[in-house]
Amino acid sequence: MSALAWTAVVSLAAWLWLLLGQGFFWRTDQRLPPREPPADWPDVAVVVPARDEAGVLPVSLPTLLAQDYPGRAEIVLVDDGSSDGTGGLARTLADRYGGLPLRVVSPGEPPPGWTGKLWALRHGIEAARAGRPVAEGPEYLLLTDADIAHGPDSLRELTAAACTGRLDLVSQMARLRVDCAWERLTVPAFVYFFAQLYPFRWVNRPRARTAAAAGGCVLLRTEAAERAGVPESVREAVIDDVSLARAVQRSGGRIWLGLAEAVDSVRPYPRLADVWRMVSRSAYAQLRHSPLLLAGTVAGLAVVYLAPPAALCAGLLLGDAPAAWAGGTAWAVMAGTYLPMLRYYGQSPLWALLLPCTALLYLLMTVDSAVAHRRGRGSAWKGRTYSRPEPAAPDR
């Protein structure tokens, strides 16, 4: 066989292994586990770190204020040095809509060794417990981003799932917005790639070795947070959700991760540059800032995602039947594994054929992330740059 055919065969073998051996990552059936209402609903503090979020708060915050929760709950919004009136807007929305009580606190600039979000979370957790004995503090913490809108029973369902399953951390991957062409091309793939890296089934197994969470919606038992020493133990993490889940798991906690049904991100990504910025800010941290891992990732993405369509087209043009057959079959398997995620997002199955193009974009974003780090820009987000974040490497 030709070198082209051998490359296509390797790609096909990789896709057959991903199809059957990577925790069935492509399935979208990991939803909130069976749950029953607890006899006594625990106290919950909802902690919302917010930095310059005035554009999304009018959509997201009212959904938190309107939570139908049978127990005691309050919202602590941490205005993390915003310059757009985020804190004042939050108070105005609370006055207008009522519902759960809201407090707005400000942590000041993070000290060296802390990322902004984790410093804000630390301050919010402390504020939720201030003035209350440890035994009377919130039993659970809902850590949710300022751009996340929740269905009216979201807090109740999350808490019931945690209590029923005796789970220390319950996280839902919010349904991201897919309204424009760039979002349709890149957003479902973002969740698809995340699930491929951290198969939800592996995360959810008892005594699992794989740990991950989705930072937009994390319900965390306060006792488990104290046992794991979070957020202090992950204070430098740029990929804070995975680091948090790993810390909870390592301290003996049980974690669960799945796709959301009533938790949605309202943040728009109308331009490719918006998606690019979101991915590239942390992609190199995912690779532990290792040039060797970067080279391996680029090569792997090329063989797994780019080789199949290239082998099919080149094989047809050159009359190389083995290359065309192996490349076409690998592309078909690739597209087939993407279809469930497209159905979850309500998108046309035709987008599955463009997954190699999307993978190429993510490859370039990863390389750009490494270049930015080498130039001293590190992981930049909302006016802050983190040059040496705590890595969050894939579990094996």
Short mmCIF file of N, CA and C in Angstrom, two decimals, residues 58-169:
data_model
loop_
_atom_site.label_atom_id
_atom_site.label_comp_id
_atom_site.label_asym_id
_atom_site.label_seq_id
_atom_site.Cartn_x
_atom_site.Cartn_y
_atom_site.Cartn_z
N PRO A 58 -29.03 41.09 32.38
CA PRO A 58 -30.49 41.23 32.28
C PRO A 58 -31.20 39.97 31.80
N VAL A 59 -30.47 39.08 31.14
CA VAL A 59 -31.05 37.82 30.66
C VAL A 59 -30.84 36.70 31.67
N SER A 60 -29.65 36.66 32.29
CA SER A 60 -29.31 35.51 33.13
C SER A 60 -29.74 35.68 34.58
N LEU A 61 -29.49 36.83 35.18
CA LEU A 61 -29.74 36.99 36.61
C LEU A 61 -31.21 36.81 37.00
N PRO A 62 -32.17 37.33 36.22
CA PRO A 62 -33.57 37.09 36.60
C PRO A 62 -33.93 35.61 36.72
N THR A 63 -33.26 34.74 35.96
CA THR A 63 -33.57 33.31 36.04
C THR A 63 -33.09 32.72 37.36
N LEU A 64 -32.03 33.28 37.93
CA LEU A 64 -31.59 32.84 39.26
C LEU A 64 -32.49 33.39 40.35
N LEU A 65 -32.87 34.63 40.22
CA LEU A 65 -33.76 35.24 41.21
C LEU A 65 -35.09 34.50 41.28
N ALA A 66 -35.52 33.94 40.15
CA ALA A 66 -36.83 33.29 40.06
C ALA A 66 -36.79 31.80 40.37
N GLN A 67 -35.69 31.29 40.94
CA GLN A 67 -35.61 29.85 41.22
C GLN A 67 -36.70 29.41 42.20
N ASP A 68 -37.36 28.32 41.81
CA ASP A 68 -38.41 27.73 42.65
C ASP A 68 -37.75 26.66 43.52
N TYR A 69 -37.23 27.11 44.66
CA TYR A 69 -36.48 26.21 45.54
C TYR A 69 -37.17 26.12 46.89
N PRO A 70 -37.51 24.91 47.34
CA PRO A 70 -38.27 24.76 48.60
C PRO A 70 -37.49 25.12 49.85
N GLY A 71 -36.17 25.05 49.79
CA GLY A 71 -35.36 25.35 50.96
C GLY A 71 -34.87 26.78 50.97
N ARG A 72 -33.91 27.04 51.83
CA ARG A 72 -33.33 28.38 51.95
C ARG A 72 -32.21 28.53 50.92
N ALA A 73 -32.24 29.63 50.19
CA ALA A 73 -31.22 29.89 49.18
C ALA A 73 -31.01 31.39 49.05
N GLU A 74 -29.80 31.78 48.75
CA GLU A 74 -29.50 33.18 48.49
C GLU A 74 -28.46 33.26 47.39
N ILE A 75 -28.37 34.44 46.76
CA ILE A 75 -27.42 34.66 45.68
C ILE A 75 -26.37 35.65 46.15
N VAL A 76 -25.11 35.30 45.95
CA VAL A 76 -24.00 36.21 46.21
C VAL A 76 -23.32 36.48 44.88
N LEU A 77 -23.50 37.68 44.36
CA LEU A 77 -22.85 38.06 43.11
C LEU A 77 -21.57 38.81 43.45
N VAL A 78 -20.45 38.32 42.93
CA VAL A 78 -19.15 38.91 43.22
C VAL A 78 -18.76 39.81 42.05
N ASP A 79 -18.85 41.11 42.29
CA ASP A 79 -18.49 42.09 41.26
C ASP A 79 -16.97 42.22 41.24
N ASP A 80 -16.35 41.54 40.28
CA ASP A 80 -14.90 41.39 40.26
C ASP A 80 -14.26 42.54 39.46
N GLY A 81 -14.25 43.71 40.06
CA GLY A 81 -13.56 44.85 39.44
C GLY A 81 -14.17 45.30 38.13
N SER A 82 -15.49 45.21 37.99
CA SER A 82 -16.14 45.57 36.74
C SER A 82 -16.06 47.08 36.49
N SER A 83 -16.02 47.44 35.22
CA SER A 83 -16.00 48.85 34.83
C SER A 83 -17.27 49.26 34.10
N ASP A 84 -18.25 48.34 34.02
CA ASP A 84 -19.46 48.62 33.26
C ASP A 84 -20.72 48.68 34.12
N GLY A 85 -20.54 48.82 35.44
CA GLY A 85 -21.71 48.92 36.31
C GLY A 85 -22.39 47.60 36.60
N THR A 86 -21.65 46.50 36.53
CA THR A 86 -22.23 45.18 36.76
C THR A 86 -22.91 45.10 38.13
N GLY A 87 -22.23 45.55 39.18
CA GLY A 87 -22.80 45.44 40.53
C GLY A 87 -24.07 46.23 40.69
N GLY A 88 -24.09 47.48 40.23
CA GLY A 88 -25.29 48.30 40.34
C GLY A 88 -26.44 47.72 39.54
N LEU A 89 -26.14 47.20 38.35
CA LEU A 89 -27.19 46.59 37.54
C LEU A 89 -27.78 45.38 38.24
N ALA A 90 -26.94 44.58 38.89
CA ALA A 90 -27.44 43.40 39.61
C ALA A 90 -28.42 43.82 40.71
N ARG A 91 -28.08 44.86 41.44
CA ARG A 91 -29.00 45.34 42.50
C ARG A 91 -30.31 45.84 41.90
N THR A 92 -30.23 46.55 40.78
CA THR A 92 -31.44 47.04 40.12
C THR A 92 -32.34 45.89 39.67
N LEU A 93 -31.72 44.85 39.12
CA LEU A 93 -32.51 43.69 38.67
C LEU A 93 -33.15 42.98 39.85
N ALA A 94 -32.44 42.89 40.97
CA ALA A 94 -33.00 42.25 42.15
C ALA A 94 -34.19 43.04 42.68
N ASP A 95 -34.09 44.36 42.67
CA ASP A 95 -35.22 45.20 43.11
C ASP A 95 -36.41 45.05 42.17
N ARG A 96 -36.11 44.90 40.88
CA ARG A 96 -37.19 44.84 39.90
C ARG A 96 -37.90 43.49 39.91
N TYR A 97 -37.14 42.41 40.02
CA TYR A 97 -37.74 41.08 39.88
C TYR A 97 -38.04 40.40 41.21
N GLY A 98 -37.37 40.80 42.28
CA GLY A 98 -37.59 40.11 43.56
C GLY A 98 -37.08 38.68 43.50
N GLY A 99 -37.70 37.81 44.31
CA GLY A 99 -37.30 36.40 44.32
C GLY A 99 -36.25 36.13 45.37
N LEU A 100 -35.27 35.30 45.05
CA LEU A 100 -34.22 34.96 46.01
C LEU A 100 -33.47 36.22 46.45
N PRO A 101 -33.06 36.28 47.71
CA PRO A 101 -32.29 37.44 48.16
C PRO A 101 -30.93 37.49 47.45
N LEU A 102 -30.49 38.72 47.16
CA LEU A 102 -29.23 38.93 46.44
C LEU A 102 -28.33 39.85 47.24
N ARG A 103 -27.06 39.47 47.34
CA ARG A 103 -26.04 40.36 47.87
C ARG A 103 -24.96 40.54 46.82
N VAL A 104 -24.45 41.76 46.71
CA VAL A 104 -23.35 42.06 45.80
C VAL A 104 -22.13 42.41 46.64
N VAL A 105 -21.04 41.70 46.40
CA VAL A 105 -19.80 41.95 47.14
C VAL A 105 -18.68 42.16 46.13
N SER A 106 -17.60 42.79 46.60
CA SER A 106 -16.45 43.07 45.73
C SER A 106 -15.18 42.58 46.42
N PRO A 107 -14.37 41.77 45.73
CA PRO A 107 -13.19 41.18 46.38
C PRO A 107 -11.92 42.01 46.27
N GLY A 108 -11.90 43.02 45.39
CA GLY A 108 -10.64 43.68 45.10
C GLY A 108 -9.81 42.86 44.14
N GLU A 109 -8.68 43.41 43.73
CA GLU A 109 -7.83 42.72 42.76
C GLU A 109 -7.24 41.45 43.37
N PRO A 110 -7.14 40.38 42.58
CA PRO A 110 -6.58 39.14 43.12
C PRO A 110 -5.10 39.29 43.45
N PRO A 111 -4.67 38.70 44.54
CA PRO A 111 -3.24 38.75 44.88
C PRO A 111 -2.44 37.83 43.96
N PRO A 112 -1.13 37.96 43.95
CA PRO A 112 -0.31 37.06 43.12
C PRO A 112 -0.60 35.60 43.47
N GLY A 113 -0.66 34.78 42.42
CA GLY A 113 -0.91 33.35 42.63
C GLY A 113 -2.37 32.96 42.53
N TRP A 114 -3.24 33.93 42.25
CA TRP A 114 -4.67 33.64 42.10
C TRP A 114 -5.14 34.11 40.73
N THR A 115 -5.96 33.28 40.07
CA THR A 115 -6.69 33.76 38.90
C THR A 115 -7.91 34.53 39.38
N GLY A 116 -8.38 35.43 38.53
CA GLY A 116 -9.47 36.32 38.95
C GLY A 116 -10.74 35.59 39.34
N LYS A 117 -11.14 34.60 38.55
CA LYS A 117 -12.40 33.91 38.83
C LYS A 117 -12.34 33.15 40.15
N LEU A 118 -11.22 32.48 40.39
CA LEU A 118 -11.13 31.70 41.63
C LEU A 118 -11.02 32.61 42.86
N TRP A 119 -10.37 33.76 42.70
CA TRP A 119 -10.34 34.73 43.79
C TRP A 119 -11.75 35.24 44.08
N ALA A 120 -12.53 35.48 43.00
CA ALA A 120 -13.91 35.92 43.18
C ALA A 120 -14.75 34.83 43.85
N LEU A 121 -14.55 33.59 43.46
CA LEU A 121 -15.29 32.49 44.08
C LEU A 121 -14.94 32.38 45.56
N ARG A 122 -13.67 32.50 45.88
CA ARG A 122 -13.26 32.43 47.29
C ARG A 122 -13.97 33.52 48.10
N HIS A 123 -13.99 34.72 47.56
CA HIS A 123 -14.62 35.82 48.26
C HIS A 123 -16.12 35.59 48.39
N GLY A 124 -16.74 35.06 47.33
CA GLY A 124 -18.17 34.79 47.38
C GLY A 124 -18.54 33.72 48.38
N ILE A 125 -17.73 32.67 48.44
CA ILE A 125 -17.99 31.60 49.41
C ILE A 125 -17.84 32.12 50.83
N GLU A 126 -16.81 32.92 51.07
CA GLU A 126 -16.63 33.50 52.40
C GLU A 126 -17.81 34.40 52.76
N ALA A 127 -18.29 35.19 51.81
CA ALA A 127 -19.42 36.08 52.07
C ALA A 127 -20.68 35.29 52.38
N ALA A 128 -20.87 34.14 51.71
CA ALA A 128 -22.06 33.32 51.95
C ALA A 128 -22.06 32.73 53.36
N ARG A 129 -20.87 32.55 53.93
CA ARG A 129 -20.77 31.95 55.25
C ARG A 129 -20.54 32.98 56.36
N ALA A 130 -20.35 34.22 55.98
CA ALA A 130 -20.02 35.26 56.97
C ALA A 130 -21.14 35.42 57.99
N GLY A 131 -20.76 35.50 59.24
CA GLY A 131 -21.73 35.74 60.31
C GLY A 131 -22.57 34.55 60.68
N ARG A 132 -22.25 33.38 60.11
CA ARG A 132 -23.04 32.18 60.40
C ARG A 132 -22.11 31.10 60.95
N PRO A 133 -22.49 30.40 62.00
CA PRO A 133 -21.67 29.28 62.48
C PRO A 133 -21.47 28.26 61.38
N VAL A 134 -20.35 27.55 61.45
CA VAL A 134 -20.04 26.56 60.41
C VAL A 134 -21.19 25.57 60.24
N ALA A 135 -21.79 25.14 61.36
CA ALA A 135 -22.88 24.15 61.29
C ALA A 135 -24.11 24.72 60.62
N GLU A 136 -24.25 26.05 60.58
CA GLU A 136 -25.44 26.66 59.99
C GLU A 136 -25.17 27.27 58.62
N GLY A 137 -23.98 27.10 58.11
CA GLY A 137 -23.65 27.63 56.80
C GLY A 137 -24.34 26.85 55.70
N PRO A 138 -24.27 27.32 54.46
CA PRO A 138 -24.91 26.60 53.35
C PRO A 138 -24.30 25.22 53.17
N GLU A 139 -25.17 24.23 53.00
CA GLU A 139 -24.67 22.86 52.82
C GLU A 139 -24.16 22.65 51.41
N TYR A 140 -24.70 23.42 50.47
CA TYR A 140 -24.27 23.32 49.07
C TYR A 140 -23.96 24.70 48.54
N LEU A 141 -23.07 24.73 47.56
CA LEU A 141 -22.72 25.95 46.83
C LEU A 141 -23.02 25.71 45.36
N LEU A 142 -23.82 26.57 44.76
CA LEU A 142 -24.02 26.52 43.32
C LEU A 142 -23.11 27.57 42.71
N LEU A 143 -22.05 27.12 42.04
CA LEU A 143 -21.10 28.01 41.38
C LEU A 143 -21.53 28.12 39.92
N THR A 144 -21.98 29.29 39.53
CA THR A 144 -22.51 29.45 38.18
C THR A 144 -22.02 30.76 37.59
N ASP A 145 -21.75 30.76 36.30
CA ASP A 145 -21.22 31.95 35.63
C ASP A 145 -22.32 32.98 35.39
N ALA A 146 -21.91 34.21 35.18
CA ALA A 146 -22.86 35.30 35.01
C ALA A 146 -23.61 35.23 33.68
N ASP A 147 -23.12 34.44 32.74
CA ASP A 147 -23.80 34.34 31.44
C ASP A 147 -24.68 33.10 31.34
N ILE A 148 -24.96 32.44 32.47
CA ILE A 148 -25.74 31.20 32.46
C ILE A 148 -27.17 31.47 32.93
N ALA A 149 -28.14 31.09 32.11
CA ALA A 149 -29.56 31.19 32.46
C ALA A 149 -30.05 29.82 32.90
N HIS A 150 -30.81 29.79 33.99
CA HIS A 150 -31.30 28.54 34.57
C HIS A 150 -32.81 28.45 34.45
N GLY A 151 -33.29 27.24 34.14
CA GLY A 151 -34.72 26.99 34.21
C GLY A 151 -35.22 27.17 35.63
N PRO A 152 -36.52 27.42 35.82
CA PRO A 152 -37.03 27.74 37.16
C PRO A 152 -36.82 26.66 38.20
N ASP A 153 -36.65 25.40 37.78
CA ASP A 153 -36.44 24.32 38.75
C ASP A 153 -35.01 23.79 38.72
N SER A 154 -34.09 24.54 38.14
CA SER A 154 -32.71 24.08 37.98
C SER A 154 -32.06 23.79 39.33
N LEU A 155 -32.15 24.73 40.26
CA LEU A 155 -31.52 24.54 41.57
C LEU A 155 -32.14 23.37 42.32
N ARG A 156 -33.44 23.23 42.21
CA ARG A 156 -34.13 22.13 42.90
C ARG A 156 -33.69 20.79 42.33
N GLU A 157 -33.61 20.68 41.01
CA GLU A 157 -33.23 19.42 40.38
C GLU A 157 -31.78 19.06 40.66
N LEU A 158 -30.89 20.04 40.61
CA LEU A 158 -29.49 19.78 40.92
C LEU A 158 -29.32 19.29 42.36
N THR A 159 -30.00 19.96 43.28
CA THR A 159 -29.87 19.59 44.68
C THR A 159 -30.47 18.21 44.95
N ALA A 160 -31.61 17.92 44.34
CA ALA A 160 -32.22 16.60 44.52
C ALA A 160 -31.32 15.50 43.98
N ALA A 161 -30.66 15.77 42.83
CA ALA A 161 -29.75 14.77 42.26
C ALA A 161 -28.56 14.54 43.18
N ALA A 162 -28.02 15.61 43.74
CA ALA A 162 -26.87 15.47 44.65
C ALA A 162 -27.25 14.71 45.91
N CYS A 163 -28.41 15.03 46.47
CA CYS A 163 -28.83 14.36 47.71
C CYS A 163 -29.16 12.90 47.46
N THR A 164 -29.89 12.61 46.38
CA THR A 164 -30.29 11.23 46.08
C THR A 164 -29.08 10.35 45.81
N GLY A 165 -28.14 10.86 45.01
CA GLY A 165 -26.97 10.06 44.64
C GLY A 165 -25.80 10.20 45.57
N ARG A 166 -25.97 10.98 46.66
CA ARG A 166 -24.87 11.23 47.60
C ARG A 166 -23.63 11.70 46.85
N LEU A 167 -23.85 12.65 45.98
CA LEU A 167 -22.79 13.20 45.16
C LEU A 167 -22.23 14.46 45.79
N ASP A 168 -20.93 14.61 45.71
CA ASP A 168 -20.28 15.79 46.26
C ASP A 168 -20.20 16.93 45.26
N LEU A 169 -20.23 16.60 43.99
CA LEU A 169 -20.19 17.61 42.94
C LEU A 169 -21.08 17.15 41.80
#
